[in-house]
Amino acid sequence: MTTNTGLQPPRRPDQFEDDDKDIFENSQMLINIGPQHPATHGTLRIACRLNGEVVEESKCEIGYLHRGMEKLGEIKTYHKFIPYTDRLNYCSALQNNVAYVTTIEKLLGIEIPPRNVYIRTMVCEMARIIDHIICVGINAFDLGAMTYFLLGFHQREEAYTLIESLCGSRLTTSYTRIGGLSGDLPDNFLPRMKKWLDDVEKTFKELDKLLTNNRIWVDRTQGVGVFTAEQALAYSMTGPCLRASNVNIDLRRDRPYLAYKDLEFDVPVAKGGDVYDRYLVRMAEIFESVRILRQIVDKMPKGPIWADDKRVRIPDKERVYNSMESLIHHFKFFMEGFDVPAGEAYCPMEGPNGEMGFYAISRGGPKAYRLRIRAPSFFMFQPVDEMIKGENIADVIAVIGSVNIIAGELDR
């Protein structure tokens, strides 16, 4: 069975004119990178036409996974869709949770209390660190830097242990609720957070010395997959990849939300737009996220974590067990959902990979009439064709790792 790649196959010798024989001599061939391949970081497929080891043309297949996530958001109640947001970019599930519930809260006109605001900001920055550890660690591993991968992933596992104490899950968290959170911070959470931040800072200072000026790493990444500012903007890129191309945009600073207006941080920007610069931006952002989290730990306000709104507030277990009205409220909430006024809302947030947002349209009732997801990976995958054109096949792996495509949110 043949598969349509969108590329013209190389011609057979008998299809060449006499003056074209040198083209055949150049050993053109078609290869698939992915979907079952350790270097594609998920269910991705790139069909490449090679001339020797040089990529002459490629086609990125967007839509290989067929998840139908946006349609699931239209048949599930607003509350029941929260766990599905974990499965978009599962490397930063907490960020997805926050982005989704914030959009629905905007439709409802709900304002969350200060402690909730700070906790949500905290988990977003934790998600940023985890996501960058995965991106940089696996990118380095793909190019042979195994030590970096092992040391970085140890800190990632420590972060997941913190998250597990927060919500009972490690990878797919479902921590947020519309108008609240699944639970408050454990008593010893903030001291443990301080300890983890110290460890992350110490580890990545060491890893910075190990990799940033490493001759092999620099030779494999500098000048590879170059994308200019004009190209990045034309392809609607956002996040670290855009800032690595010398476009200084960050929604946390330029359009503040949650607690970011009360926090001090810098936005790392690079000029080259290559694999190396994407690495440098993410490394710098890890240290900036540590800086943000230290401020959050010091400023964490006391008080409730739930908005005072009976439409979305899940009844306390004690009341459910002892009050018939609360028991009925509990069952109606989870079985039927709650009504959301007609309207539409979009709340963009600066996710680890770029702008993350949910666009929801309500016609009233407990389910979205339409739900669309602005997922960064969709916009990161489109320019890969341009980035790898003219590069060696080994550099394709470096480029794919540097843009950090997560297939779970690519095909929605």
Tab-separated table of C-alpha atoms in Angstrom:
chain	number	residue	atom	x	y	z
A	1	MET	CA	0.000	0.000	0.000
A	2	THR	CA	1.385	3.433	-0.916
A	3	THR	CA	0.927	6.525	1.206
A	4	ASN	CA	0.471	9.976	-0.285
A	5	THR	CA	3.238	12.183	1.116
A	6	GLY	CA	2.575	15.200	-1.070
A	7	LEU	CA	6.091	14.909	-2.531
A	8	GLN	CA	6.918	13.847	-6.070
A	9	PRO	CA	8.892	10.575	-5.972
A	10	PRO	CA	12.360	10.481	-7.548
A	11	ARG	CA	12.295	9.623	-11.239
A	12	ARG	CA	13.513	6.259	-12.506
A	13	PRO	CA	16.586	6.243	-14.757
A	14	ASP	CA	14.445	5.682	-17.852
A	15	GLN	CA	12.426	8.841	-17.023
A	16	PHE	CA	15.477	11.123	-17.158
A	17	GLU	CA	16.626	13.023	-20.202
A	18	ASP	CA	20.255	12.614	-21.174
A	19	ASP	CA	21.172	16.016	-19.747
A	20	ASP	CA	19.410	15.151	-16.467
A	21	LYS	CA	21.472	12.082	-15.669
A	22	ASP	CA	23.463	14.053	-13.085
A	23	ILE	CA	20.274	14.494	-11.008
A	24	PHE	CA	19.880	10.745	-10.710
A	25	GLU	CA	23.542	10.444	-9.841
A	26	ASN	CA	22.883	12.633	-6.781
A	27	SER	CA	21.031	9.774	-5.059
A	28	GLN	CA	17.639	11.325	-4.389
A	29	MET	CA	15.441	9.300	-2.063
A	30	LEU	CA	12.295	9.626	0.051
A	31	ILE	CA	12.348	8.791	3.747
A	32	ASN	CA	9.824	9.095	6.559
A	33	ILE	CA	10.834	10.584	9.872
A	34	GLY	CA	8.157	9.253	12.192
A	35	PRO	CA	5.520	8.472	13.136
A	36	GLN	CA	7.068	5.497	14.962
A	37	HIS	CA	10.485	6.985	15.513
A	38	PRO	CA	12.362	7.865	18.722
A	39	ALA	CA	13.428	11.286	17.491
A	40	THR	CA	10.019	12.733	16.583
A	41	HIS	CA	8.863	13.219	20.188
A	42	GLY	CA	5.367	11.958	19.604
A	43	THR	CA	3.113	10.827	16.792
A	44	LEU	CA	4.559	13.117	14.131
A	45	ARG	CA	5.334	12.361	10.496
A	46	ILE	CA	7.696	14.271	8.234
A	47	ALA	CA	8.247	13.006	4.693
A	48	CYS	CA	11.650	14.161	3.428
A	49	ARG	CA	13.179	14.095	-0.030
A	50	LEU	CA	16.936	13.757	0.388
A	51	ASN	CA	19.774	14.431	-1.979
A	52	GLY	CA	22.527	12.478	-0.317
A	53	GLU	CA	22.212	13.668	3.287
A	54	VAL	CA	20.715	17.066	2.456
A	55	VAL	CA	16.964	17.721	2.788
A	56	GLU	CA	15.769	19.187	-0.501
A	57	GLU	CA	12.052	19.166	0.329
A	58	SER	CA	9.795	17.995	3.137
A	59	LYS	CA	6.144	17.767	4.116
A	60	CYS	CA	4.963	17.855	7.719
A	61	GLU	CA	1.765	15.898	8.221
A	62	ILE	CA	-0.497	17.860	10.550
A	63	GLY	CA	-3.402	15.781	11.745
A	64	TYR	CA	-1.877	12.347	12.091
A	65	LEU	CA	-3.232	11.655	15.579
A	66	HIS	CA	-6.943	12.463	14.975
A	67	ARG	CA	-8.005	13.266	18.547
A	68	GLY	CA	-11.087	15.434	18.050
A	69	MET	CA	-10.391	17.318	21.275
A	70	GLU	CA	-12.362	20.420	20.316
A	71	LYS	CA	-15.480	18.393	19.553
A	72	LEU	CA	-15.138	16.640	22.910
A	73	GLY	CA	-15.271	20.114	24.451
A	74	GLU	CA	-18.671	20.608	22.830
A	75	ILE	CA	-20.266	17.355	24.043
A	76	LYS	CA	-18.918	17.376	27.601
A	77	THR	CA	-20.110	19.741	30.299
A	78	TYR	CA	-17.768	22.583	31.159
A	79	HIS	CA	-16.673	20.812	34.323
A	80	LYS	CA	-16.173	17.391	32.720
A	81	PHE	CA	-13.881	18.795	30.033
A	82	ILE	CA	-11.194	19.827	32.545
A	83	PRO	CA	-9.377	16.420	32.497
A	84	TYR	CA	-9.172	16.573	28.706
A	85	THR	CA	-7.079	19.740	28.911
A	86	ASP	CA	-4.382	17.672	30.665
A	87	ARG	CA	-4.012	15.562	27.544
A	88	LEU	CA	-3.179	18.452	25.212
A	89	ASN	CA	0.394	19.325	26.144
A	90	TYR	CA	0.773	16.705	28.852
A	91	CYS	CA	4.208	18.170	29.689
A	92	SER	CA	2.513	21.291	31.055
A	93	ALA	CA	-0.951	20.076	32.039
A	94	LEU	CA	-1.273	22.615	34.857
A	95	GLN	CA	-0.960	25.515	32.414
A	96	ASN	CA	-3.710	24.049	30.233
A	97	ASN	CA	-5.973	23.616	33.270
A	98	VAL	CA	-5.571	27.280	34.209
A	99	ALA	CA	-6.092	28.579	30.658
A	100	TYR	CA	-9.340	26.646	30.201
A	101	VAL	CA	-11.060	27.473	33.483
A	102	THR	CA	-10.053	31.149	33.176
A	103	THR	CA	-11.921	31.316	29.858
A	104	ILE	CA	-15.090	29.808	31.336
A	105	GLU	CA	-14.820	32.114	34.367
A	106	LYS	CA	-14.729	35.042	31.970
A	107	LEU	CA	-17.993	33.846	30.422
A	108	LEU	CA	-19.516	33.554	33.901
A	109	GLY	CA	-18.139	36.879	35.108
A	110	ILE	CA	-16.442	35.234	38.089
A	111	GLU	CA	-13.557	36.831	39.961
A	112	ILE	CA	-11.343	34.402	41.873
A	113	PRO	CA	-9.819	35.276	45.288
A	114	PRO	CA	-6.172	36.403	45.659
A	115	ARG	CA	-4.865	33.104	47.060
A	116	ASN	CA	-6.283	31.251	44.079
A	117	VAL	CA	-4.650	33.800	41.745
A	118	TYR	CA	-1.228	33.225	43.293
A	119	ILE	CA	-1.552	29.447	43.359
A	120	ARG	CA	-2.524	29.391	39.685
A	121	THR	CA	0.436	31.611	38.831
A	122	MET	CA	2.672	29.274	40.823
A	123	VAL	CA	1.546	26.123	39.000
A	124	CYS	CA	1.901	27.843	35.621
A	125	GLU	CA	5.546	28.620	36.367
A	126	MET	CA	6.142	25.107	37.636
A	127	ALA	CA	4.704	23.839	34.351
A	128	ARG	CA	7.076	26.150	32.465
A	129	ILE	CA	10.113	24.715	34.228
A	130	ILE	CA	8.966	21.127	33.703
A	131	ASP	CA	8.230	21.737	30.025
A	132	HIS	CA	11.587	23.408	29.392
A	133	ILE	CA	13.416	20.593	31.195
A	134	ILE	CA	11.757	18.112	28.850
A	135	CYS	CA	12.418	20.185	25.730
A	136	VAL	CA	16.064	20.987	26.416
A	137	GLY	CA	16.816	17.627	28.032
A	138	ILE	CA	15.470	15.512	25.184
A	139	ASN	CA	16.936	17.835	22.549
A	140	ALA	CA	20.331	17.383	24.193
A	141	PHE	CA	19.791	13.622	24.489
A	142	ASP	CA	18.953	13.394	20.787
A	143	LEU	CA	22.338	14.928	20.017
A	144	GLY	CA	24.232	12.729	22.468
A	145	ALA	CA	24.331	14.739	25.703
A	146	MET	CA	22.954	12.064	28.032
A	147	THR	CA	24.281	13.551	31.304
A	148	TYR	CA	22.240	16.707	30.824
A	149	PHE	CA	19.117	14.640	30.267
A	150	LEU	CA	19.581	12.531	33.414
A	151	LEU	CA	20.353	15.419	35.774
A	152	GLY	CA	17.557	17.577	34.399
A	153	PHE	CA	14.946	14.832	34.592
A	154	HIS	CA	15.770	14.216	38.250
A	155	GLN	CA	14.583	17.759	39.018
A	156	ARG	CA	11.533	17.170	36.851
A	157	GLU	CA	10.596	14.129	38.932
A	158	GLU	CA	11.032	16.164	42.104
A	159	ALA	CA	8.593	18.698	40.667
A	160	TYR	CA	6.078	15.948	39.955
A	161	THR	CA	6.377	14.784	43.550
A	162	LEU	CA	5.428	18.297	44.663
A	163	ILE	CA	2.516	18.318	42.235
A	164	GLU	CA	1.390	14.908	43.452
A	165	SER	CA	1.149	16.236	47.014
A	166	LEU	CA	-0.862	19.165	45.661
A	167	CYS	CA	-3.522	17.320	43.683
A	168	GLY	CA	-2.879	13.573	43.885
A	169	SER	CA	-1.622	13.222	40.304
A	170	ARG	CA	1.731	13.642	38.645
A	171	LEU	CA	1.401	14.000	34.876
A	172	THR	CA	-2.300	14.668	34.199
A	173	THR	CA	-3.301	16.924	37.058
A	174	SER	CA	-6.877	18.255	36.586
A	175	TYR	CA	-6.028	20.607	39.454
A	176	THR	CA	-8.142	23.639	38.643
A	177	ARG	CA	-11.892	24.007	38.975
A	178	ILE	CA	-14.113	26.665	37.458
A	179	GLY	CA	-14.119	29.245	40.223
A	180	GLY	CA	-11.651	27.368	42.408
A	181	LEU	CA	-9.125	24.570	42.822
A	182	SER	CA	-9.388	20.898	43.709
A	183	GLY	CA	-7.622	21.633	46.995
A	184	ASP	CA	-5.515	24.135	48.915
A	185	LEU	CA	-1.749	23.893	49.380
A	186	PRO	CA	-0.624	21.210	51.863
A	187	ASP	CA	0.811	22.546	55.119
A	188	ASN	CA	4.441	21.859	54.217
A	189	PHE	CA	4.188	22.709	50.515
A	190	LEU	CA	5.880	26.129	50.466
A	191	PRO	CA	9.006	25.031	52.431
A	192	ARG	CA	9.345	22.053	50.082
A	193	MET	CA	8.938	24.397	47.131
A	194	LYS	CA	11.819	26.544	48.427
A	195	LYS	CA	14.024	23.472	48.707
A	196	TRP	CA	13.154	22.386	45.167
A	197	LEU	CA	13.886	25.863	43.774
A	198	ASP	CA	17.323	25.798	45.427
A	199	ASP	CA	18.018	22.403	43.864
A	200	VAL	CA	16.814	23.486	40.409
A	201	GLU	CA	18.944	26.610	40.457
A	202	LYS	CA	22.040	24.705	41.584
A	203	THR	CA	21.511	21.888	39.042
A	204	PHE	CA	20.946	24.158	36.064
A	205	LYS	CA	23.908	26.355	36.869
A	206	GLU	CA	25.955	23.171	36.659
A	207	LEU	CA	24.214	22.085	33.454
A	208	ASP	CA	24.789	25.535	31.972
A	209	LYS	CA	28.536	25.051	32.476
A	210	LEU	CA	28.303	21.525	31.079
A	211	LEU	CA	26.484	22.285	27.816
A	212	THR	CA	26.294	25.956	26.857
A	213	ASN	CA	29.940	26.258	25.759
A	214	ASN	CA	30.422	22.598	24.899
A	215	ARG	CA	32.163	22.491	21.518
A	216	ILE	CA	30.149	19.551	20.192
A	217	TRP	CA	26.813	21.057	21.293
A	218	VAL	CA	27.662	24.456	19.814
A	219	ASP	CA	28.774	22.937	16.500
A	220	ARG	CA	25.590	20.850	16.266
A	221	THR	CA	23.194	23.730	17.060
A	222	GLN	CA	24.625	27.095	15.953
A	223	GLY	CA	23.430	28.143	12.517
A	224	VAL	CA	21.040	25.178	12.293
A	225	GLY	CA	17.322	25.681	11.638
A	226	VAL	CA	17.658	29.459	11.390
A	227	PHE	CA	14.388	31.382	11.363
A	228	THR	CA	14.340	35.172	11.082
A	229	ALA	CA	11.992	37.486	12.972
A	230	GLU	CA	10.024	38.146	9.776
A	231	GLN	CA	9.601	34.436	9.098
A	232	ALA	CA	8.608	33.710	12.697
A	233	LEU	CA	5.919	36.396	12.642
A	234	ALA	CA	4.659	35.256	9.228
A	235	TYR	CA	4.142	31.750	10.631
A	236	SER	CA	2.417	33.085	13.803
A	237	MET	CA	5.049	31.595	16.086
A	238	THR	CA	4.929	32.574	19.748
A	239	GLY	CA	6.778	31.844	22.973
A	240	PRO	CA	10.463	30.897	23.284
A	241	CYS	CA	10.843	30.137	19.566
A	242	LEU	CA	9.604	33.625	18.649
A	243	ARG	CA	11.794	35.304	21.260
A	244	ALA	CA	14.789	33.298	20.017
A	245	SER	CA	14.222	35.042	16.659
A	246	ASN	CA	14.593	38.465	18.320
A	247	VAL	CA	10.898	39.305	18.728
A	248	ASN	CA	10.405	40.618	22.252
A	249	ILE	CA	6.823	39.557	23.065
A	250	ASP	CA	5.643	37.910	26.287
A	251	LEU	CA	1.987	38.006	27.357
A	252	ARG	CA	2.906	37.777	31.043
A	253	ARG	CA	4.555	41.203	30.738
A	254	ASP	CA	2.731	42.786	27.791
A	255	ARG	CA	-0.800	41.733	28.738
A	256	PRO	CA	-0.556	40.835	32.442
A	257	TYR	CA	-2.941	38.264	33.913
A	258	LEU	CA	-3.127	36.348	37.203
A	259	ALA	CA	-0.442	37.725	39.575
A	260	TYR	CA	2.201	38.640	36.989
A	261	LYS	CA	1.622	42.373	37.356
A	262	ASP	CA	2.860	42.089	40.969
A	263	LEU	CA	5.997	40.103	40.108
A	264	GLU	CA	9.406	41.109	38.796
A	265	PHE	CA	10.992	39.122	35.984
A	266	ASP	CA	12.903	39.598	32.744
A	267	VAL	CA	12.025	38.264	29.302
A	268	PRO	CA	15.014	36.511	27.654
A	269	VAL	CA	15.457	37.303	23.953
A	270	ALA	CA	18.042	36.043	21.433
A	271	LYS	CA	18.956	37.258	17.957
A	272	GLY	CA	20.051	34.283	15.862
A	273	GLY	CA	16.834	32.280	15.614
A	274	ASP	CA	18.666	28.946	15.433
A	275	VAL	CA	18.578	25.764	17.545
A	276	TYR	CA	21.242	27.174	19.865
A	277	ASP	CA	19.290	30.368	20.550
A	278	ARG	CA	16.122	28.413	21.307
A	279	TYR	CA	18.152	26.468	23.842
A	280	LEU	CA	19.558	29.668	25.401
A	281	VAL	CA	16.115	31.273	25.718
A	282	ARG	CA	14.631	28.238	27.456
A	283	MET	CA	17.599	27.939	29.799
A	284	ALA	CA	17.259	31.603	30.761
A	285	GLU	CA	13.508	31.196	31.257
A	286	ILE	CA	14.089	28.367	33.743
A	287	PHE	CA	16.079	30.749	35.939
A	288	GLU	CA	13.450	33.486	35.517
A	289	SER	CA	10.702	31.057	36.550
A	290	VAL	CA	12.707	30.172	39.655
A	291	ARG	CA	12.894	33.903	40.394
A	292	ILE	CA	9.117	34.270	39.938
A	293	LEU	CA	8.355	31.267	42.140
A	294	ARG	CA	10.538	32.604	44.972
A	295	GLN	CA	8.468	35.807	44.940
A	296	ILE	CA	5.230	33.833	44.956
A	297	VAL	CA	6.362	31.769	47.946
A	298	ASP	CA	7.151	34.966	49.862
A	299	LYS	CA	3.957	36.778	48.856
A	300	MET	CA	1.456	33.903	49.006
A	301	PRO	CA	-1.714	35.413	50.550
A	302	LYS	CA	-3.981	33.618	52.969
A	303	GLY	CA	-7.707	33.209	52.502
A	304	PRO	CA	-10.183	31.135	50.493
A	305	ILE	CA	-9.376	29.413	47.208
A	306	TRP	CA	-12.966	29.410	45.898
A	307	ALA	CA	-14.982	32.241	44.389
A	308	ASP	CA	-18.156	32.954	46.344
A	309	ASP	CA	-20.512	31.851	43.573
A	310	LYS	CA	-23.083	29.114	44.161
A	311	ARG	CA	-23.342	28.359	40.446
A	312	VAL	CA	-19.895	26.749	40.321
A	313	ARG	CA	-18.963	26.025	43.932
A	314	ILE	CA	-18.791	22.280	44.551
A	315	PRO	CA	-20.504	21.491	47.894
A	316	ASP	CA	-18.172	20.502	50.747
A	317	LYS	CA	-18.130	16.775	51.465
A	318	GLU	CA	-19.270	17.260	55.039
A	319	ARG	CA	-22.390	19.062	53.840
A	320	VAL	CA	-23.013	16.482	51.111
A	321	TYR	CA	-22.937	13.678	53.681
A	322	ASN	CA	-25.259	15.459	56.116
A	323	SER	CA	-27.647	17.586	54.055
A	324	MET	CA	-30.187	16.386	51.486
A	325	GLU	CA	-30.098	19.753	49.675
A	326	SER	CA	-26.321	19.590	49.359
A	327	LEU	CA	-26.500	15.979	48.162
A	328	ILE	CA	-28.978	16.982	45.438
A	329	HIS	CA	-26.770	19.952	44.514
A	330	HIS	CA	-23.764	17.621	44.279
A	331	PHE	CA	-25.510	15.164	41.965
A	332	LYS	CA	-26.975	17.845	39.710
A	333	PHE	CA	-23.557	19.539	39.449
A	334	PHE	CA	-21.729	16.415	38.312
A	335	MET	CA	-24.493	14.778	36.292
A	336	GLU	CA	-26.024	17.790	34.542
A	337	GLY	CA	-23.425	20.539	34.906
A	338	PHE	CA	-24.192	24.224	35.414
A	339	ASP	CA	-25.545	26.805	33.004
A	340	VAL	CA	-23.224	29.390	31.489
A	341	PRO	CA	-24.702	32.616	30.062
A	342	ALA	CA	-24.651	33.149	26.316
A	343	GLY	CA	-21.527	34.860	25.065
A	344	GLU	CA	-17.980	34.205	23.896
A	345	ALA	CA	-14.576	34.484	25.525
A	346	TYR	CA	-10.895	34.003	24.760
A	347	CYS	CA	-8.137	34.340	27.367
A	348	PRO	CA	-4.643	34.030	25.873
A	349	MET	CA	-1.844	32.984	28.220
A	350	GLU	CA	1.914	32.662	27.814
A	351	GLY	CA	2.360	28.917	27.941
A	352	PRO	CA	5.770	27.226	28.012
A	353	ASN	CA	5.684	26.725	24.217
A	354	GLY	CA	3.871	29.934	23.335
A	355	GLU	CA	0.404	31.458	23.379
A	356	MET	CA	-2.134	29.026	24.801
A	357	GLY	CA	-5.808	29.840	24.783
A	358	PHE	CA	-9.339	28.473	24.628
A	359	TYR	CA	-12.019	30.224	22.596
A	360	ALA	CA	-15.444	29.278	23.926
A	361	ILE	CA	-18.863	30.247	22.579
A	362	SER	CA	-21.902	29.702	24.783
A	363	ARG	CA	-25.573	29.776	23.828
A	364	GLY	CA	-26.565	29.086	27.395
A	365	GLY	CA	-26.721	25.680	29.012
A	366	PRO	CA	-24.070	23.416	30.541
A	367	LYS	CA	-22.005	22.764	27.372
A	368	ALA	CA	-20.058	24.958	24.983
A	369	TYR	CA	-21.725	25.608	21.630
A	370	ARG	CA	-18.252	25.871	20.075
A	371	LEU	CA	-14.800	25.351	21.546
A	372	ARG	CA	-11.562	26.101	19.747
A	373	ILE	CA	-8.072	25.641	21.161
A	374	ARG	CA	-5.144	27.890	20.268
A	375	ALA	CA	-2.366	25.340	20.836
A	376	PRO	CA	1.283	26.455	20.361
A	377	SER	CA	2.472	23.191	18.794
A	378	PHE	CA	0.239	23.717	15.754
A	379	PHE	CA	2.135	26.894	14.942
A	380	MET	CA	5.522	25.394	15.852
A	381	PHE	CA	5.143	22.464	13.431
A	382	GLN	CA	4.235	24.517	10.343
A	383	PRO	CA	7.650	26.223	9.927
A	384	VAL	CA	9.661	23.000	10.281
A	385	ASP	CA	9.599	22.535	6.483
A	386	GLU	CA	11.328	25.888	6.052
A	387	MET	CA	13.738	25.331	8.934
A	388	ILE	CA	15.096	22.004	7.686
A	389	LYS	CA	15.306	22.834	3.979
A	390	GLY	CA	18.941	22.573	2.946
A	391	GLU	CA	20.001	21.063	6.280
A	392	ASN	CA	21.550	17.641	6.790
A	393	ILE	CA	19.280	14.811	7.868
A	394	ALA	CA	21.008	14.690	11.279
A	395	ASP	CA	20.119	18.358	11.807
A	396	VAL	CA	16.429	17.626	11.267
A	397	ILE	CA	16.404	15.883	14.645
A	398	ALA	CA	18.015	18.918	16.282
A	399	VAL	CA	15.400	21.248	14.767
A	400	ILE	CA	12.436	19.100	15.789
A	401	GLY	CA	13.699	18.944	19.373
A	402	SER	CA	14.300	22.700	19.527
A	403	VAL	CA	10.735	23.705	18.622
A	404	ASN	CA	9.274	21.225	21.145
A	405	ILE	CA	6.242	19.917	19.307
A	406	ILE	CA	3.812	17.929	21.474
A	407	ALA	CA	1.575	15.812	19.246
A	408	GLY	CA	-1.228	15.746	21.815
A	409	GLU	CA	-2.050	19.405	21.197
A	410	LEU	CA	-0.962	19.501	17.548
A	411	ASP	CA	-4.018	17.641	16.252
A	412	ARG	CA	-6.963	18.894	18.257
